[in-house]
Each structure stands twice: as C-alpha cells, then as structure tokens.
Amino acid sequence: VQLVESGGGLVQAGGSLRLSCAASGGTFSSYYMGWFRQAPGKEREFVAAISWSGGNTVYADSVKGRFTISRDNPKNTVYLQMNSLKPEDTAVYYCAARRGLSSRNEYEYDYWGQGIQVTVSS
C-alpha cells in the first residue's frame, strides 16, 4: 500500500487546514487508518485514527474537539480536518495504515506516507 499526504502548509493560529491521504495498491476499506505527527526534537505521536467503515474514531486529548478524521472508501482517501490550530500543532504529519483493530501505537501500523509539513504561526 502506498500512501501520499497532501494539504499541508503554513497557517495562522486559529486557522484551519485539511490534510488528505490518498492510498493505492491495496484494499483501502480493509485498513484501519491513522494520523500521527512529529514536531522538531520530539518523538512521533498519535493524533487520530478511524475504523474501516468510518464508524469509529479515536483522538489524542490534545486535538479532541478541534480535529476530525474521516474517510471516503470509494476514493481511497482519509482526511484530517484541523480547526482552531495552535502553534504547538506545528509538525510533520503522517498518515498510516494497518490491518487489524484500533491502535494508537505507531509500531502496529504497517504502511506509512512520506509526511507533510504543517506550520502554525502565532
């Protein structure tokens, strides 16, 4: 499975961005999808994840209520809508796919995108 992120960039604090992750080479609807991020000098951390059907979602406490993960299986795409962005959201954002059930653990994901930069200015 190949994953390609898009939609990143520079935004002011309080603004919004929508990240997309397009998948190819596999049966997208059979994969549990997640978003992770890595800020400079920090370890990669879990952001959000969504089940195969989109019916179940989980979020990190730091983004709950501001970010929304969704997926469009016919389009083989997962999204991360980010609202009320803060400077501390600045990071490289990665989408990832895994077979199996819900997980916040990056080591349990099988496929990764190359990452995309999101920068939030104050």
CSV table of C-alpha atoms in Angstrom, one decimal:
chain,number,residue,atom,x,y,z
A,1,VAL,CA,0.0,0.0,0.0
A,2,GLN,CA,1.3,3.4,-0.9
A,3,LEU,CA,0.2,6.5,1.0
A,4,VAL,CA,0.6,10.1,-0.2
A,5,GLU,CA,-0.3,13.1,2.0
A,6,SER,CA,-1.3,16.5,0.7
A,7,GLY,CA,-2.9,19.7,2.0
A,8,GLY,CA,-0.2,20.9,4.4
A,9,GLY,CA,1.3,24.3,4.6
A,10,LEU,CA,1.5,27.5,6.6
A,11,VAL,CA,-1.5,28.9,8.5
A,12,GLN,CA,-2.0,31.4,11.3
A,13,ALA,CA,-3.1,30.4,14.7
A,14,GLY,CA,-6.8,29.9,14.9
A,15,GLY,CA,-6.9,28.9,11.2
A,16,SER,CA,-7.8,25.6,9.5
A,17,LEU,CA,-6.3,23.1,7.2
A,18,ARG,CA,-7.5,19.8,5.8
A,19,LEU,CA,-5.0,17.1,5.2
A,20,SER,CA,-5.7,14.3,2.7
A,21,CYS,CA,-4.0,10.9,2.4
A,22,ALA,CA,-4.5,9.0,-0.9
A,23,ALA,CA,-4.0,5.3,-0.8
A,24,SER,CA,-3.1,2.9,-3.7
A,25,GLY,CA,-2.0,-0.6,-4.2
A,26,GLY,CA,-4.3,-2.3,-1.7
A,27,THR,CA,-7.9,-2.7,-0.5
A,28,PHE,CA,-8.3,0.6,1.3
A,29,SER,CA,-11.5,-0.3,3.0
A,30,SER,CA,-9.8,-3.2,4.8
A,31,TYR,CA,-7.3,-0.9,6.5
A,32,TYR,CA,-7.6,0.9,9.8
A,33,MET,CA,-6.2,4.4,9.2
A,34,GLY,CA,-4.3,6.7,11.5
A,35,TRP,CA,-2.7,10.1,11.6
A,36,PHE,CA,0.5,10.8,13.5
A,37,ARG,CA,2.7,13.8,13.8
A,38,GLN,CA,6.3,14.6,14.8
A,39,ALA,CA,7.4,18.0,15.9
A,40,PRO,CA,11.1,19.1,15.8
A,41,GLY,CA,13.1,17.4,18.6
A,42,LYS,CA,10.1,15.3,19.7
A,43,GLU,CA,9.0,11.7,19.2
A,44,ARG,CA,6.3,10.9,16.8
A,45,GLU,CA,2.9,10.9,18.5
A,46,PHE,CA,-0.6,9.7,17.7
A,47,VAL,CA,-3.2,12.2,16.5
A,48,ALA,CA,-6.3,10.3,15.4
A,49,ALA,CA,-7.5,7.0,13.9
A,50,ILE,CA,-10.5,5.7,12.1
A,51,SER,CA,-12.0,2.3,11.6
A,52,TRP,CA,-12.6,0.5,8.3
A,53,SER,CA,-16.1,1.8,7.9
A,54,GLY,CA,-15.5,5.2,9.4
A,55,GLY,CA,-17.9,4.4,12.2
A,56,ASN,CA,-15.4,4.6,15.0
A,57,THR,CA,-12.8,7.3,15.6
A,58,VAL,CA,-10.3,8.0,18.3
A,59,TYR,CA,-8.3,11.1,19.1
A,60,ALA,CA,-5.4,12.3,21.2
A,61,ASP,CA,-6.6,14.5,24.0
A,62,SER,CA,-4.5,17.4,22.6
A,63,VAL,CA,-6.6,17.6,19.4
A,64,LYS,CA,-10.0,16.3,20.6
A,65,GLY,CA,-12.7,18.8,19.7
A,66,ARG,CA,-10.5,20.6,17.1
A,67,PHE,CA,-9.5,17.9,14.7
A,68,THR,CA,-11.8,15.5,12.8
A,69,ILE,CA,-10.7,12.3,11.0
A,70,SER,CA,-12.9,10.9,8.2
A,71,ARG,CA,-12.5,8.6,5.2
A,72,ASP,CA,-14.0,8.1,1.8
A,73,ASN,CA,-13.5,4.5,0.8
A,74,PRO,CA,-14.6,4.8,-2.8
A,75,LYS,CA,-12.0,7.5,-3.2
A,76,ASN,CA,-9.3,5.6,-1.2
A,77,THR,CA,-8.7,8.7,0.9
A,78,VAL,CA,-8.6,9.6,4.5
A,79,TYR,CA,-8.8,13.2,5.7
A,80,LEU,CA,-7.8,15.1,8.8
A,81,GLN,CA,-9.7,18.4,9.2
A,82,MET,CA,-7.8,20.6,11.6
A,83,ASN,CA,-9.6,23.6,13.1
A,84,SER,CA,-8.5,26.2,15.7
A,85,LEU,CA,-4.9,25.4,15.0
A,86,LYS,CA,-2.3,26.3,17.6
A,87,PRO,CA,1.5,26.9,17.2
A,88,GLU,CA,2.0,23.6,19.1
A,89,ASP,CA,0.3,21.8,16.3
A,90,THR,CA,3.3,22.5,14.1
A,91,ALA,CA,4.8,19.2,13.0
A,92,VAL,CA,5.3,16.8,10.1
A,93,TYR,CA,2.0,14.9,9.8
A,94,TYR,CA,2.0,11.3,8.6
A,95,CYS,CA,-0.9,9.0,7.6
A,96,ALA,CA,-0.5,5.3,8.3
A,97,ALA,CA,-2.5,2.1,7.6
A,98,ARG,CA,-2.7,-1.1,9.5
A,99,ARG,CA,-4.6,-4.4,9.3
A,100,GLY,CA,-6.4,-5.2,12.4
A,101,LEU,CA,-8.1,-3.3,15.1
A,102,SER,CA,-7.8,0.1,16.7
A,103,SER,CA,-4.3,1.2,17.8
A,104,ARG,CA,-2.6,4.4,19.0
A,105,ASN,CA,0.8,2.6,18.7
A,106,GLU,CA,2.8,3.6,15.7
A,107,TYR,CA,4.7,0.3,15.8
A,108,GLU,CA,1.5,-1.5,15.0
A,109,TYR,CA,1.0,0.3,11.7
A,110,ASP,CA,2.2,-1.5,8.5
A,111,TYR,CA,2.3,1.3,5.9
A,112,TRP,CA,3.3,5.0,6.1
A,113,GLY,CA,3.2,8.1,4.0
A,114,GLN,CA,6.2,10.3,3.5
A,115,GLY,CA,4.8,13.0,5.7
A,116,ILE,CA,3.7,16.6,5.1
A,117,GLN,CA,4.7,19.8,6.9
A,118,VAL,CA,2.1,21.8,8.9
A,119,THR,CA,3.3,25.1,10.3
A,120,VAL,CA,1.1,27.2,12.5
A,121,SER,CA,2.3,30.8,13.1
A,122,SER,CA,1.4,32.8,16.2
